[in-house]
């Protein structure tokens, strides 16, 4: 029983160490694309970060114009003295077209002679009309007025009944 527990603990430790070891990065093509935010309204700005693009690159999608990705940092970073320009990461900001249709979109990053596509990297949602709380009408509808009037009438009747009961209790 003790041997089984010791073996299980040792196996868990080896697995944790293996998962925490840094992965080797291929410098000849993009290896990871991160898009923030992942849900955005039309006309909003996305921050696109790509690993493995030490000289910068270009991000493209049908939801925005081609966007230049610039190298991040100026030191040797993760390159281990290979003399590259940046840390191997490139970043850029893209503005989603105001006429983009709602739905998921792919992003393709091209840099250093290679390309990588991240399917459904972000989702465009329909925009809201700012300043009026997202409402699409210009005022209260007849239904809204009827509901509000009914609630006010119920409050007046309820208040009157409560006041009459309290008044009757004082007279006893």
Short mmCIF file of N, CA and C in Angstrom, two decimals:
data_model
loop_
_atom_site.label_atom_id
_atom_site.label_comp_id
_atom_site.label_asym_id
_atom_site.label_seq_id
_atom_site.Cartn_x
_atom_site.Cartn_y
_atom_site.Cartn_z
N UNK A 1 0.82 -1.19 0.00
CA UNK A 1 0.00 0.00 0.00
C UNK A 1 0.87 1.26 0.00
N UNK A 2 1.92 1.26 0.82
CA UNK A 2 2.80 2.43 0.86
C UNK A 2 3.55 2.60 -0.44
N UNK A 3 3.95 1.49 -1.06
CA UNK A 3 4.66 1.57 -2.33
C UNK A 3 3.76 2.16 -3.43
N UNK A 4 2.49 1.80 -3.43
CA UNK A 4 1.56 2.31 -4.42
C UNK A 4 1.39 3.82 -4.27
N UNK A 5 1.26 4.28 -3.04
CA UNK A 5 1.13 5.72 -2.79
C UNK A 5 2.39 6.47 -3.20
N UNK A 6 3.54 5.92 -2.86
CA UNK A 6 4.80 6.57 -3.21
C UNK A 6 4.97 6.62 -4.72
N UNK A 7 4.58 5.56 -5.41
CA UNK A 7 4.68 5.52 -6.85
C UNK A 7 3.72 6.54 -7.48
N UNK A 8 2.52 6.67 -6.95
CA UNK A 8 1.55 7.63 -7.46
C UNK A 8 2.04 9.06 -7.27
N UNK A 9 2.61 9.36 -6.10
CA UNK A 9 3.13 10.70 -5.83
C UNK A 9 4.31 11.01 -6.76
N UNK A 10 5.19 10.05 -6.95
CA UNK A 10 6.33 10.24 -7.84
C UNK A 10 5.86 10.47 -9.28
N UNK A 11 4.88 9.71 -9.71
CA UNK A 11 4.34 9.89 -11.07
C UNK A 11 3.71 11.25 -11.25
N UNK A 12 2.97 11.71 -10.24
CA UNK A 12 2.36 13.04 -10.32
C UNK A 12 3.42 14.13 -10.37
N UNK A 13 4.49 13.96 -9.60
CA UNK A 13 5.58 14.95 -9.60
C UNK A 13 6.27 15.00 -10.96
N UNK A 14 6.52 13.86 -11.56
CA UNK A 14 7.16 13.82 -12.87
C UNK A 14 6.24 14.45 -13.93
N UNK A 15 4.95 14.17 -13.85
CA UNK A 15 4.00 14.75 -14.81
C UNK A 15 3.95 16.26 -14.66
N UNK A 16 3.91 16.77 -13.42
CA UNK A 16 3.88 18.21 -13.20
C UNK A 16 5.15 18.87 -13.71
N UNK A 17 6.29 18.25 -13.50
CA UNK A 17 7.55 18.80 -13.98
C UNK A 17 7.59 18.80 -15.50
N UNK A 18 7.09 17.76 -16.11
CA UNK A 18 7.08 17.68 -17.57
C UNK A 18 6.16 18.72 -18.19
N UNK A 19 5.02 18.99 -17.57
CA UNK A 19 4.09 19.98 -18.09
C UNK A 19 4.58 21.40 -17.87
N UNK A 20 5.39 21.62 -16.86
CA UNK A 20 5.84 22.98 -16.58
C UNK A 20 7.10 23.35 -17.35
N UNK A 21 7.73 22.40 -18.00
CA UNK A 21 8.94 22.69 -18.77
C UNK A 21 8.57 23.53 -19.98
N UNK A 22 9.37 24.54 -20.32
CA UNK A 22 9.04 25.39 -21.46
C UNK A 22 9.14 24.62 -22.77
N UNK A 23 8.23 24.93 -23.67
CA UNK A 23 8.22 24.26 -24.97
C UNK A 23 9.25 24.92 -25.89
N UNK A 24 9.82 24.14 -26.78
CA UNK A 24 10.76 24.68 -27.76
C UNK A 24 9.97 25.49 -28.78
N UNK A 25 10.53 26.63 -29.16
CA UNK A 25 9.85 27.53 -30.09
C UNK A 25 10.52 27.43 -31.45
N UNK A 26 9.71 27.24 -32.48
CA UNK A 26 10.24 27.23 -33.84
C UNK A 26 10.26 28.67 -34.33
N UNK A 27 11.42 29.19 -34.66
CA UNK A 27 11.56 30.60 -35.00
C UNK A 27 11.29 30.89 -36.46
N UNK A 28 11.02 29.88 -37.27
CA UNK A 28 10.84 30.13 -38.68
C UNK A 28 9.39 30.36 -39.07
N UNK A 29 8.47 30.25 -38.14
CA UNK A 29 7.06 30.47 -38.45
C UNK A 29 6.29 30.78 -37.17
N UNK A 30 5.13 31.42 -37.28
CA UNK A 30 4.34 31.72 -36.08
C UNK A 30 3.88 30.44 -35.40
N UNK A 31 3.88 30.46 -34.06
CA UNK A 31 3.53 29.26 -33.33
C UNK A 31 2.28 29.42 -32.46
N UNK A 32 1.87 30.65 -32.20
CA UNK A 32 0.72 30.86 -31.33
C UNK A 32 0.12 32.22 -31.64
N UNK A 33 -1.20 32.30 -31.70
CA UNK A 33 -1.89 33.57 -31.94
C UNK A 33 -2.85 33.80 -30.78
N UNK A 34 -2.75 34.97 -30.16
CA UNK A 34 -3.65 35.34 -29.07
C UNK A 34 -4.38 36.61 -29.48
N UNK A 35 -5.72 36.60 -29.38
CA UNK A 35 -6.54 37.74 -29.75
C UNK A 35 -7.35 38.18 -28.54
N UNK A 36 -7.25 39.46 -28.19
CA UNK A 36 -8.01 40.00 -27.06
C UNK A 36 -8.71 41.28 -27.49
N UNK A 37 -9.95 41.47 -27.18
CA UNK A 37 -10.87 40.54 -26.55
C UNK A 37 -11.35 39.50 -27.56
N UNK A 38 -11.90 38.43 -27.07
CA UNK A 38 -12.35 37.37 -27.96
C UNK A 38 -13.76 37.63 -28.50
N UNK A 39 -14.51 38.53 -27.85
CA UNK A 39 -15.83 38.94 -28.33
C UNK A 39 -15.80 40.46 -28.43
N UNK A 40 -16.17 40.99 -29.59
CA UNK A 40 -16.03 42.42 -29.83
C UNK A 40 -17.17 42.93 -30.70
N UNK A 41 -17.55 44.17 -30.50
CA UNK A 41 -18.58 44.80 -31.32
C UNK A 41 -17.93 45.37 -32.59
N UNK A 42 -18.75 45.57 -33.61
CA UNK A 42 -18.25 46.17 -34.85
C UNK A 42 -17.64 47.53 -34.54
N UNK A 43 -16.50 47.81 -35.17
CA UNK A 43 -15.81 49.08 -34.94
C UNK A 43 -14.85 49.05 -33.76
N UNK A 44 -14.81 47.96 -33.01
CA UNK A 44 -13.91 47.84 -31.86
C UNK A 44 -12.49 47.48 -32.28
N UNK A 45 -11.58 47.56 -31.31
CA UNK A 45 -10.17 47.27 -31.59
C UNK A 45 -9.75 45.97 -30.94
N UNK A 46 -9.02 45.16 -31.71
CA UNK A 46 -8.47 43.89 -31.25
C UNK A 46 -6.97 44.03 -31.08
N UNK A 47 -6.42 43.40 -30.05
CA UNK A 47 -4.98 43.30 -29.90
C UNK A 47 -4.59 41.88 -30.29
N UNK A 48 -3.70 41.79 -31.28
CA UNK A 48 -3.27 40.50 -31.81
C UNK A 48 -1.81 40.30 -31.44
N UNK A 49 -1.52 39.18 -30.80
CA UNK A 49 -0.15 38.84 -30.41
C UNK A 49 0.20 37.49 -31.04
N UNK A 50 1.37 37.44 -31.67
CA UNK A 50 1.82 36.20 -32.32
C UNK A 50 3.22 35.85 -31.83
N UNK A 51 3.40 34.62 -31.37
CA UNK A 51 4.72 34.12 -31.00
C UNK A 51 5.41 33.59 -32.24
N UNK A 52 6.73 33.65 -32.25
CA UNK A 52 7.50 33.13 -33.36
C UNK A 52 7.66 34.11 -34.50
N UNK A 53 7.38 35.37 -34.27
CA UNK A 53 7.50 36.41 -35.31
C UNK A 53 8.52 37.44 -34.85
N UNK A 54 9.77 37.08 -34.82
CA UNK A 54 10.79 37.97 -34.26
C UNK A 54 11.02 39.21 -35.10
N UNK A 55 10.67 39.18 -36.40
CA UNK A 55 10.85 40.35 -37.25
C UNK A 55 9.54 41.06 -37.57
N UNK A 56 8.47 40.71 -36.87
CA UNK A 56 7.17 41.29 -37.16
C UNK A 56 6.45 40.48 -38.21
N UNK A 57 5.29 40.94 -38.60
CA UNK A 57 4.51 40.21 -39.59
C UNK A 57 3.22 40.93 -39.92
N UNK A 58 2.27 40.19 -40.49
CA UNK A 58 0.98 40.75 -40.89
C UNK A 58 -0.14 39.83 -40.43
N UNK A 59 -1.20 40.43 -39.88
CA UNK A 59 -2.40 39.68 -39.50
C UNK A 59 -3.51 40.04 -40.46
N UNK A 60 -4.21 39.03 -40.97
CA UNK A 60 -5.31 39.27 -41.89
C UNK A 60 -6.56 38.51 -41.45
N UNK A 61 -7.70 39.10 -41.77
CA UNK A 61 -8.99 38.49 -41.50
C UNK A 61 -10.01 39.16 -42.41
N UNK A 62 -11.14 38.53 -42.63
CA UNK A 62 -12.19 39.16 -43.43
C UNK A 62 -12.92 40.24 -42.64
N UNK A 63 -12.67 40.33 -41.33
CA UNK A 63 -13.36 41.31 -40.50
C UNK A 63 -12.59 42.63 -40.38
N UNK A 64 -11.31 42.67 -40.80
CA UNK A 64 -10.53 43.91 -40.72
C UNK A 64 -9.49 43.95 -41.83
N UNK A 65 -8.92 45.13 -42.05
CA UNK A 65 -7.87 45.29 -43.07
C UNK A 65 -6.59 44.62 -42.57
N UNK A 66 -5.70 44.24 -43.50
CA UNK A 66 -4.43 43.67 -43.07
C UNK A 66 -3.73 44.60 -42.08
N UNK A 67 -3.24 44.02 -41.00
CA UNK A 67 -2.65 44.79 -39.90
C UNK A 67 -1.21 44.39 -39.69
N UNK A 68 -0.34 45.38 -39.56
CA UNK A 68 1.09 45.14 -39.33
C UNK A 68 1.31 44.75 -37.88
N UNK A 69 2.08 43.69 -37.66
CA UNK A 69 2.47 43.27 -36.32
C UNK A 69 3.94 43.66 -36.13
N UNK A 70 4.23 44.40 -35.07
CA UNK A 70 5.58 44.87 -34.80
C UNK A 70 6.23 44.01 -33.72
N UNK A 71 7.56 43.80 -33.81
CA UNK A 71 8.25 43.02 -32.78
C UNK A 71 8.12 43.67 -31.41
N UNK A 72 7.99 42.84 -30.38
CA UNK A 72 7.87 43.33 -29.01
C UNK A 72 9.23 43.22 -28.35
N UNK A 73 9.66 44.28 -27.68
CA UNK A 73 10.94 44.26 -26.96
C UNK A 73 12.10 44.48 -27.90
N UNK A 74 13.24 44.82 -27.32
CA UNK A 74 14.39 45.11 -28.14
C UNK A 74 15.58 44.23 -27.83
N UNK A 75 15.50 43.42 -26.79
CA UNK A 75 16.64 42.59 -26.40
C UNK A 75 16.63 41.27 -27.13
N UNK A 76 17.52 40.40 -26.73
CA UNK A 76 17.60 39.08 -27.35
C UNK A 76 16.50 38.16 -26.88
N UNK A 77 15.96 38.42 -25.69
CA UNK A 77 14.80 37.68 -25.18
C UNK A 77 14.96 36.19 -25.23
N UNK A 78 14.00 35.50 -25.83
CA UNK A 78 13.97 34.04 -25.87
C UNK A 78 14.89 33.45 -26.92
N UNK A 79 15.58 34.28 -27.68
CA UNK A 79 16.36 33.76 -28.78
C UNK A 79 17.68 33.16 -28.37
N UNK A 80 18.08 33.36 -27.13
CA UNK A 80 19.29 32.72 -26.63
C UNK A 80 20.55 33.13 -27.37
N UNK A 81 20.66 34.42 -27.69
CA UNK A 81 21.88 34.91 -28.31
C UNK A 81 21.95 34.67 -29.81
N UNK A 82 20.84 34.39 -30.49
CA UNK A 82 20.87 34.16 -31.92
C UNK A 82 20.89 35.47 -32.71
N UNK A 83 20.80 36.60 -32.00
CA UNK A 83 20.96 37.89 -32.65
C UNK A 83 19.75 38.39 -33.40
N UNK A 84 18.55 37.97 -33.06
CA UNK A 84 17.35 38.45 -33.73
C UNK A 84 16.97 39.83 -33.25
N UNK A 85 15.92 40.36 -33.84
CA UNK A 85 15.49 41.72 -33.53
C UNK A 85 14.78 41.80 -32.20
N UNK A 86 13.75 41.01 -31.97
CA UNK A 86 12.94 41.14 -30.76
C UNK A 86 12.96 39.89 -29.93
N UNK A 87 11.93 39.72 -29.12
CA UNK A 87 11.85 38.58 -28.22
C UNK A 87 11.17 37.39 -28.88
N UNK A 88 10.84 37.49 -30.17
CA UNK A 88 10.15 36.40 -30.85
C UNK A 88 8.65 36.58 -30.84
N UNK A 89 8.17 37.68 -30.27
CA UNK A 89 6.75 37.96 -30.21
C UNK A 89 6.47 39.26 -30.95
N UNK A 90 5.38 39.28 -31.71
CA UNK A 90 4.97 40.48 -32.43
C UNK A 90 3.54 40.82 -32.03
N UNK A 91 3.23 42.12 -32.02
CA UNK A 91 1.91 42.56 -31.57
C UNK A 91 1.42 43.70 -32.45
N UNK A 92 0.10 43.74 -32.64
CA UNK A 92 -0.52 44.81 -33.40
C UNK A 92 -1.95 45.01 -32.99
N UNK A 93 -2.52 46.13 -33.44
CA UNK A 93 -3.91 46.45 -33.11
C UNK A 93 -4.70 46.59 -34.40
N UNK A 94 -5.81 45.87 -34.49
CA UNK A 94 -6.68 45.91 -35.67
C UNK A 94 -8.04 46.48 -35.28
N UNK A 95 -8.63 47.25 -36.18
CA UNK A 95 -9.96 47.79 -35.97
C UNK A 95 -10.95 47.01 -36.82
N UNK A 96 -11.95 46.43 -36.17
CA UNK A 96 -12.96 45.63 -36.87
C UNK A 96 -13.80 46.56 -37.74
N UNK A 97 -14.07 46.14 -38.96
CA UNK A 97 -14.88 46.94 -39.88
C UNK A 97 -16.25 47.21 -39.28
N UNK A 98 -16.77 48.41 -39.53
CA UNK A 98 -18.09 48.76 -38.98
C UNK A 98 -19.21 48.00 -39.67
N UNK A 99 -18.94 47.43 -40.84
CA UNK A 99 -19.96 46.66 -41.54
C UNK A 99 -19.74 45.15 -41.45
N UNK A 100 -18.89 44.72 -40.53
CA UNK A 100 -18.63 43.28 -40.35
C UNK A 100 -19.90 42.59 -39.85
N UNK A 101 -20.17 41.43 -40.41
CA UNK A 101 -21.36 40.68 -39.98
C UNK A 101 -21.08 39.99 -38.64
N UNK A 102 -22.07 39.90 -37.78
CA UNK A 102 -21.87 39.18 -36.51
C UNK A 102 -21.55 37.71 -36.77
N UNK A 103 -20.64 37.17 -35.95
CA UNK A 103 -20.26 35.77 -36.07
C UNK A 103 -18.78 35.57 -35.81
N UNK A 104 -18.32 34.32 -35.85
CA UNK A 104 -16.90 34.03 -35.60
C UNK A 104 -16.04 34.31 -36.84
N UNK A 105 -14.79 34.71 -36.59
CA UNK A 105 -13.85 35.02 -37.67
C UNK A 105 -12.51 34.36 -37.40
N UNK A 106 -11.83 33.95 -38.48
CA UNK A 106 -10.48 33.39 -38.40
C UNK A 106 -9.47 34.52 -38.54
N UNK A 107 -8.26 34.28 -38.04
CA UNK A 107 -7.13 35.20 -38.24
C UNK A 107 -5.97 34.40 -38.78
N UNK A 108 -5.30 34.95 -39.79
CA UNK A 108 -4.09 34.36 -40.34
C UNK A 108 -2.94 35.32 -40.10
N UNK A 109 -1.87 34.81 -39.49
CA UNK A 109 -0.67 35.61 -39.25
C UNK A 109 0.42 35.07 -40.17
N UNK A 110 1.05 35.99 -40.89
CA UNK A 110 2.15 35.64 -41.79
C UNK A 110 3.39 36.39 -41.32
N UNK A 111 4.47 35.64 -41.07
CA UNK A 111 5.73 36.27 -40.68
C UNK A 111 6.88 35.30 -40.90
N UNK A 112 8.05 35.85 -41.17
CA UNK A 112 9.28 35.07 -41.34
C UNK A 112 9.09 33.93 -42.33
N UNK A 113 8.32 34.17 -43.38
CA UNK A 113 8.16 33.16 -44.42
C UNK A 113 7.14 32.08 -44.13
N UNK A 114 6.50 32.10 -42.98
CA UNK A 114 5.50 31.09 -42.64
C UNK A 114 4.18 31.75 -42.27
N UNK A 115 3.14 30.95 -42.18
CA UNK A 115 1.84 31.49 -41.78
C UNK A 115 1.12 30.48 -40.89
N UNK A 116 0.23 31.02 -40.08
CA UNK A 116 -0.57 30.21 -39.17
C UNK A 116 -1.96 30.81 -39.11
N UNK A 117 -2.97 29.97 -39.21
CA UNK A 117 -4.36 30.42 -39.12
C UNK A 117 -4.97 29.89 -37.84
N UNK A 118 -5.60 30.81 -37.10
CA UNK A 118 -6.34 30.41 -35.89
C UNK A 118 -7.82 30.49 -36.23
N UNK A 119 -8.49 29.34 -36.33
CA UNK A 119 -9.91 29.36 -36.66
C UNK A 119 -10.74 29.90 -35.50
N UNK A 120 -11.77 30.65 -35.85
CA UNK A 120 -12.68 31.24 -34.87
C UNK A 120 -11.92 31.93 -33.74
N UNK A 121 -10.99 32.79 -34.12
CA UNK A 121 -10.14 33.49 -33.16
C UNK A 121 -10.91 34.52 -32.34
N UNK A 122 -11.94 35.12 -32.95
CA UNK A 122 -12.75 36.10 -32.23
C UNK A 122 -14.15 36.11 -32.83
N UNK A 123 -15.07 36.70 -32.09
CA UNK A 123 -16.46 36.75 -32.52
C UNK A 123 -16.93 38.20 -32.54
N UNK A 124 -17.53 38.61 -33.64
CA UNK A 124 -18.09 39.95 -33.77
C UNK A 124 -19.57 39.87 -33.39
N UNK A 125 -19.98 40.81 -32.53
CA UNK A 125 -21.38 40.89 -32.14
C UNK A 125 -21.97 42.16 -32.74
N UNK A 126 -23.28 42.22 -32.83
CA UNK A 126 -23.93 43.41 -33.35
C UNK A 126 -23.70 44.58 -32.41
N UNK A 127 -23.47 45.74 -32.95
CA UNK A 127 -23.21 46.93 -32.14
C UNK A 127 -24.46 47.42 -31.43
N UNK A 128 -24.27 48.27 -30.46
CA UNK A 128 -25.39 48.88 -29.74
C UNK A 128 -25.42 50.36 -30.06
N UNK A 129 -26.58 50.96 -29.90
CA UNK A 129 -26.70 52.40 -30.10
C UNK A 129 -26.34 53.07 -28.79
N UNK A 130 -25.15 53.58 -28.71
CA UNK A 130 -24.66 54.19 -27.47
C UNK A 130 -25.43 55.44 -27.10
N UNK A 131 -25.54 55.69 -25.81
CA UNK A 131 -26.18 56.90 -25.32
C UNK A 131 -27.64 56.74 -24.99
N UNK A 132 -28.27 55.69 -25.50
CA UNK A 132 -29.69 55.50 -25.18
C UNK A 132 -29.92 54.11 -24.59
N UNK A 133 -28.88 53.55 -24.01
CA UNK A 133 -29.02 52.28 -23.32
C UNK A 133 -29.24 51.09 -24.21
N UNK A 134 -28.87 51.18 -25.47
CA UNK A 134 -29.03 50.06 -26.37
C UNK A 134 -30.43 49.94 -26.92
N UNK A 135 -31.29 50.88 -26.63
CA UNK A 135 -32.66 50.85 -27.10
C UNK A 135 -32.72 51.13 -28.59
N UNK A 136 -33.68 50.54 -29.26
CA UNK A 136 -33.82 50.79 -30.69
C UNK A 136 -35.08 51.58 -31.00
N UNK A 137 -35.86 51.97 -30.00
CA UNK A 137 -37.04 52.79 -30.22
C UNK A 137 -36.79 54.18 -29.66
N UNK A 138 -37.65 55.11 -30.02
CA UNK A 138 -37.43 56.50 -29.61
C UNK A 138 -38.19 56.89 -28.36
N UNK A 139 -38.96 56.02 -27.78
CA UNK A 139 -39.70 56.36 -26.58
C UNK A 139 -40.49 55.16 -26.08
N UNK A 140 -41.34 55.43 -25.09
CA UNK A 140 -42.15 54.37 -24.51
C UNK A 140 -43.24 53.96 -25.50
N UNK A 141 -43.43 52.67 -25.61
CA UNK A 141 -44.49 52.15 -26.47
C UNK A 141 -45.80 52.17 -25.69
N UNK A 142 -46.94 52.04 -26.37
CA UNK A 142 -48.21 51.99 -25.64
C UNK A 142 -48.26 50.84 -24.62
N UNK A 143 -47.61 49.74 -24.91
CA UNK A 143 -47.58 48.63 -23.96
C UNK A 143 -46.82 49.04 -22.70
N UNK A 144 -45.69 49.73 -22.87
CA UNK A 144 -44.92 50.19 -21.71
C UNK A 144 -45.74 51.13 -20.84
N UNK A 145 -46.50 52.05 -21.47
CA UNK A 145 -47.33 53.00 -20.73
C UNK A 145 -48.43 52.27 -19.97
N UNK A 146 -49.04 51.27 -20.60
CA UNK A 146 -50.12 50.52 -19.94
C UNK A 146 -49.58 49.75 -18.74
N UNK A 147 -48.42 49.13 -18.88
CA UNK A 147 -47.84 48.38 -17.76
C UNK A 147 -47.47 49.33 -16.63
N UNK A 148 -46.84 50.44 -16.96
CA UNK A 148 -46.46 51.41 -15.93
C UNK A 148 -47.68 51.99 -15.22
N UNK A 149 -48.72 52.32 -15.98
CA UNK A 149 -49.95 52.85 -15.38
C UNK A 149 -50.60 51.84 -14.45
N UNK A 150 -50.62 50.57 -14.86
CA UNK A 150 -51.19 49.52 -14.02
C UNK A 150 -50.42 49.35 -12.72
N UNK A 151 -49.10 49.43 -12.77
CA UNK A 151 -48.29 49.31 -11.55
C UNK A 151 -48.52 50.49 -10.61
N UNK A 152 -48.63 51.69 -11.16
CA UNK A 152 -48.91 52.87 -10.32
C UNK A 152 -50.28 52.74 -9.68
N UNK A 153 -51.27 52.32 -10.43
CA UNK A 153 -52.63 52.15 -9.88
C UNK A 153 -52.63 51.09 -8.78
N UNK A 154 -51.93 49.98 -8.98
CA UNK A 154 -51.87 48.95 -7.95
C UNK A 154 -51.18 49.47 -6.69
N UNK A 155 -50.16 50.30 -6.86
CA UNK A 155 -49.47 50.87 -5.69
C UNK A 155 -50.39 51.82 -4.92
N UNK A 156 -51.17 52.63 -5.62
CA UNK A 156 -52.10 53.56 -4.97
C UNK A 156 -53.18 52.79 -4.21
N UNK A 157 -53.75 51.79 -4.84
CA UNK A 157 -54.79 50.99 -4.17
C UNK A 157 -54.21 50.27 -2.96
N UNK A 158 -53.04 49.66 -3.11
CA UNK A 158 -52.41 48.96 -1.99
C UNK A 158 -52.09 49.90 -0.84
N UNK A 159 -51.58 51.09 -1.16
CA UNK A 159 -51.29 52.08 -0.11
C UNK A 159 -52.55 52.53 0.62
N UNK A 160 -53.65 52.72 -0.14
CA UNK A 160 -54.92 53.13 0.47
C UNK A 160 -55.47 52.06 1.41
N UNK A 161 -55.40 50.79 0.97
CA UNK A 161 -55.88 49.69 1.82
C UNK A 161 -55.05 49.61 3.09
N UNK A 162 -53.74 49.71 2.97
CA UNK A 162 -52.86 49.66 4.14
C UNK A 162 -53.18 50.80 5.12
N UNK A 163 -53.37 52.01 4.59
CA UNK A 163 -53.66 53.16 5.44
C UNK A 163 -55.01 53.01 6.15
N UNK A 164 -56.02 52.49 5.43
CA UNK A 164 -57.34 52.28 6.04
C UNK A 164 -57.29 51.23 7.14
N UNK A 165 -56.50 50.16 6.95
CA UNK A 165 -56.39 49.13 7.99
C UNK A 165 -55.71 49.69 9.23
N UNK A 166 -54.66 50.46 9.03
CA UNK A 166 -53.95 51.04 10.18
C UNK A 166 -54.85 52.01 10.94
N UNK A 167 -55.65 52.76 10.22
CA UNK A 167 -56.56 53.72 10.85
C UNK A 167 -57.63 52.98 11.64
N UNK A 168 -58.14 51.85 11.12
CA UNK A 168 -59.17 51.07 11.79
C UNK A 168 -58.61 50.43 13.05
N UNK A 169 -57.33 50.04 13.04
CA UNK A 169 -56.72 49.40 14.22
C UNK A 169 -56.56 50.38 15.36
N UNK A 170 -56.33 51.65 15.08
CA UNK A 170 -56.17 52.66 16.13
C UNK A 170 -57.48 52.95 16.85
N UNK A 171 -58.59 52.78 16.17
CA UNK A 171 -59.89 53.07 16.76
C UNK A 171 -60.37 51.97 17.69
N UNK A 172 -59.74 50.80 17.69
CA UNK A 172 -60.22 49.69 18.52
C UNK A 172 -59.69 49.82 19.92
#
